[in-house]
Amino acid sequence: MNFRFLGWVTLVLLVVMISPFILRLLHSKVFKSKSKVLLKVIKALRTIHKPLGLALVLLGAVHGIGMLGRVRLHTGSLVLMSLILTGVLGLAFWKKKDKRALMGHRVMSLVTVILLLLHLFWPGALFRLFGI
């Protein structure tokens, strides 16, 4: 199996997952339109958000184990832990409607994107900085 390709698939899934938030932000703050088509697209993307999150965690784990041959601390494992925490906070919001969980979910989403960029552009950062 091509685990590098699986990593790129995982990246595409993450972009699709965060696109409802980005589209909603653009819709309300930048374009300020009442486009029904855009609202339908956002709604459709929101319906697949939760299943994509689960797929993202699973594919990310398979990608990481497949690329390294084992489980070890790496920038990718930081991304995976961040994804899991983001999902737990999202699930907590969905179940309890706690606004703190939603804020945590959003903050962790940003942390996840930052960690993913670190993973993409400097995958050996933990080894270079800390010898891990």
PDB file of C-alpha atoms in Angstrom, residues 17-75:
ATOM      1  CA  MET A  17     -13.749  18.835   7.128  1.00  0.00           C
ATOM      2  CA  ILE A  18     -12.777  22.436   7.841  1.00  0.00           C
ATOM      3  CA  SER A  19     -14.375  23.829   4.682  1.00  0.00           C
ATOM      4  CA  PRO A  20     -17.851  24.340   6.240  1.00  0.00           C
ATOM      5  CA  PHE A  21     -16.330  26.652   8.838  1.00  0.00           C
ATOM      6  CA  ILE A  22     -14.264  28.529   6.244  1.00  0.00           C
ATOM      7  CA  LEU A  23     -17.191  28.811   3.815  1.00  0.00           C
ATOM      8  CA  ARG A  24     -19.517  30.016   6.577  1.00  0.00           C
ATOM      9  CA  LEU A  25     -16.954  32.597   7.644  1.00  0.00           C
ATOM     10  CA  LEU A  26     -16.471  33.801   4.067  1.00  0.00           C
ATOM     11  CA  HIS A  27     -20.232  33.804   3.508  1.00  0.00           C
ATOM     12  CA  SER A  28     -21.031  35.907   6.556  1.00  0.00           C
ATOM     13  CA  LYS A  29     -17.977  38.175   6.901  1.00  0.00           C
ATOM     14  CA  VAL A  30     -16.485  38.651   3.443  1.00  0.00           C
ATOM     15  CA  PHE A  31     -19.118  38.200   0.766  1.00  0.00           C
ATOM     16  CA  LYS A  32     -22.181  38.951   2.928  1.00  0.00           C
ATOM     17  CA  SER A  33     -24.397  37.226   0.391  1.00  0.00           C
ATOM     18  CA  LYS A  34     -27.625  35.306   0.789  1.00  0.00           C
ATOM     19  CA  SER A  35     -26.630  32.597  -1.677  1.00  0.00           C
ATOM     20  CA  LYS A  36     -28.901  29.581  -1.228  1.00  0.00           C
ATOM     21  CA  VAL A  37     -26.505  27.361  -3.169  1.00  0.00           C
ATOM     22  CA  LEU A  38     -23.624  28.132  -0.830  1.00  0.00           C
ATOM     23  CA  LEU A  39     -25.808  27.488   2.205  1.00  0.00           C
ATOM     24  CA  LYS A  40     -26.816  24.097   0.749  1.00  0.00           C
ATOM     25  CA  VAL A  41     -23.158  23.217   0.154  1.00  0.00           C
ATOM     26  CA  ILE A  42     -22.291  24.179   3.738  1.00  0.00           C
ATOM     27  CA  LYS A  43     -25.176  22.091   5.068  1.00  0.00           C
ATOM     28  CA  ALA A  44     -24.123  19.072   2.985  1.00  0.00           C
ATOM     29  CA  LEU A  45     -20.535  19.379   4.209  1.00  0.00           C
ATOM     30  CA  ARG A  46     -21.718  19.623   7.815  1.00  0.00           C
ATOM     31  CA  THR A  47     -23.640  16.354   7.490  1.00  0.00           C
ATOM     32  CA  ILE A  48     -20.461  14.458   6.581  1.00  0.00           C
ATOM     33  CA  HIS A  49     -18.285  16.257   9.155  1.00  0.00           C
ATOM     34  CA  LYS A  50     -18.542  13.601  11.892  1.00  0.00           C
ATOM     35  CA  PRO A  51     -17.982  10.519   9.700  1.00  0.00           C
ATOM     36  CA  LEU A  52     -15.051  12.263   8.005  1.00  0.00           C
ATOM     37  CA  GLY A  53     -13.547  12.966  11.421  1.00  0.00           C
ATOM     38  CA  LEU A  54     -13.579   9.297  12.311  1.00  0.00           C
ATOM     39  CA  ALA A  55     -12.156   8.374   8.895  1.00  0.00           C
ATOM     40  CA  LEU A  56      -9.475  11.030   9.332  1.00  0.00           C
ATOM     41  CA  VAL A  57      -8.281   9.578  12.637  1.00  0.00           C
ATOM     42  CA  LEU A  58      -8.249   6.024  11.281  1.00  0.00           C
ATOM     43  CA  LEU A  59      -6.503   6.910   8.022  1.00  0.00           C
ATOM     44  CA  GLY A  60      -4.013   9.111   9.858  1.00  0.00           C
ATOM     45  CA  ALA A  61      -3.116   6.239  12.185  1.00  0.00           C
ATOM     46  CA  VAL A  62      -2.727   3.790   9.287  1.00  0.00           C
ATOM     47  CA  HIS A  63      -0.618   6.347   7.394  1.00  0.00           C
ATOM     48  CA  GLY A  64       1.671   6.958  10.367  1.00  0.00           C
ATOM     49  CA  ILE A  65       2.179   3.321  11.288  1.00  0.00           C
ATOM     50  CA  GLY A  66       2.650   2.405   7.638  1.00  0.00           C
ATOM     51  CA  MET A  67       5.230   5.119   6.993  1.00  0.00           C
ATOM     52  CA  LEU A  68       7.268   4.528  10.147  1.00  0.00           C
ATOM     53  CA  GLY A  69       6.677   0.790  10.513  1.00  0.00           C
ATOM     54  CA  ARG A  70       5.775   1.214  14.174  1.00  0.00           C
ATOM     55  CA  VAL A  71       4.225   3.644  16.632  1.00  0.00           C
ATOM     56  CA  ARG A  72       6.623   6.354  17.775  1.00  0.00           C
ATOM     57  CA  LEU A  73       6.527   9.989  18.809  1.00  0.00           C
ATOM     58  CA  HIS A  74       6.708  12.096  15.684  1.00  0.00           C
ATOM     59  CA  THR A  75       5.087  15.271  14.366  1.00  0.00           C
TER      60      THR A  75
END
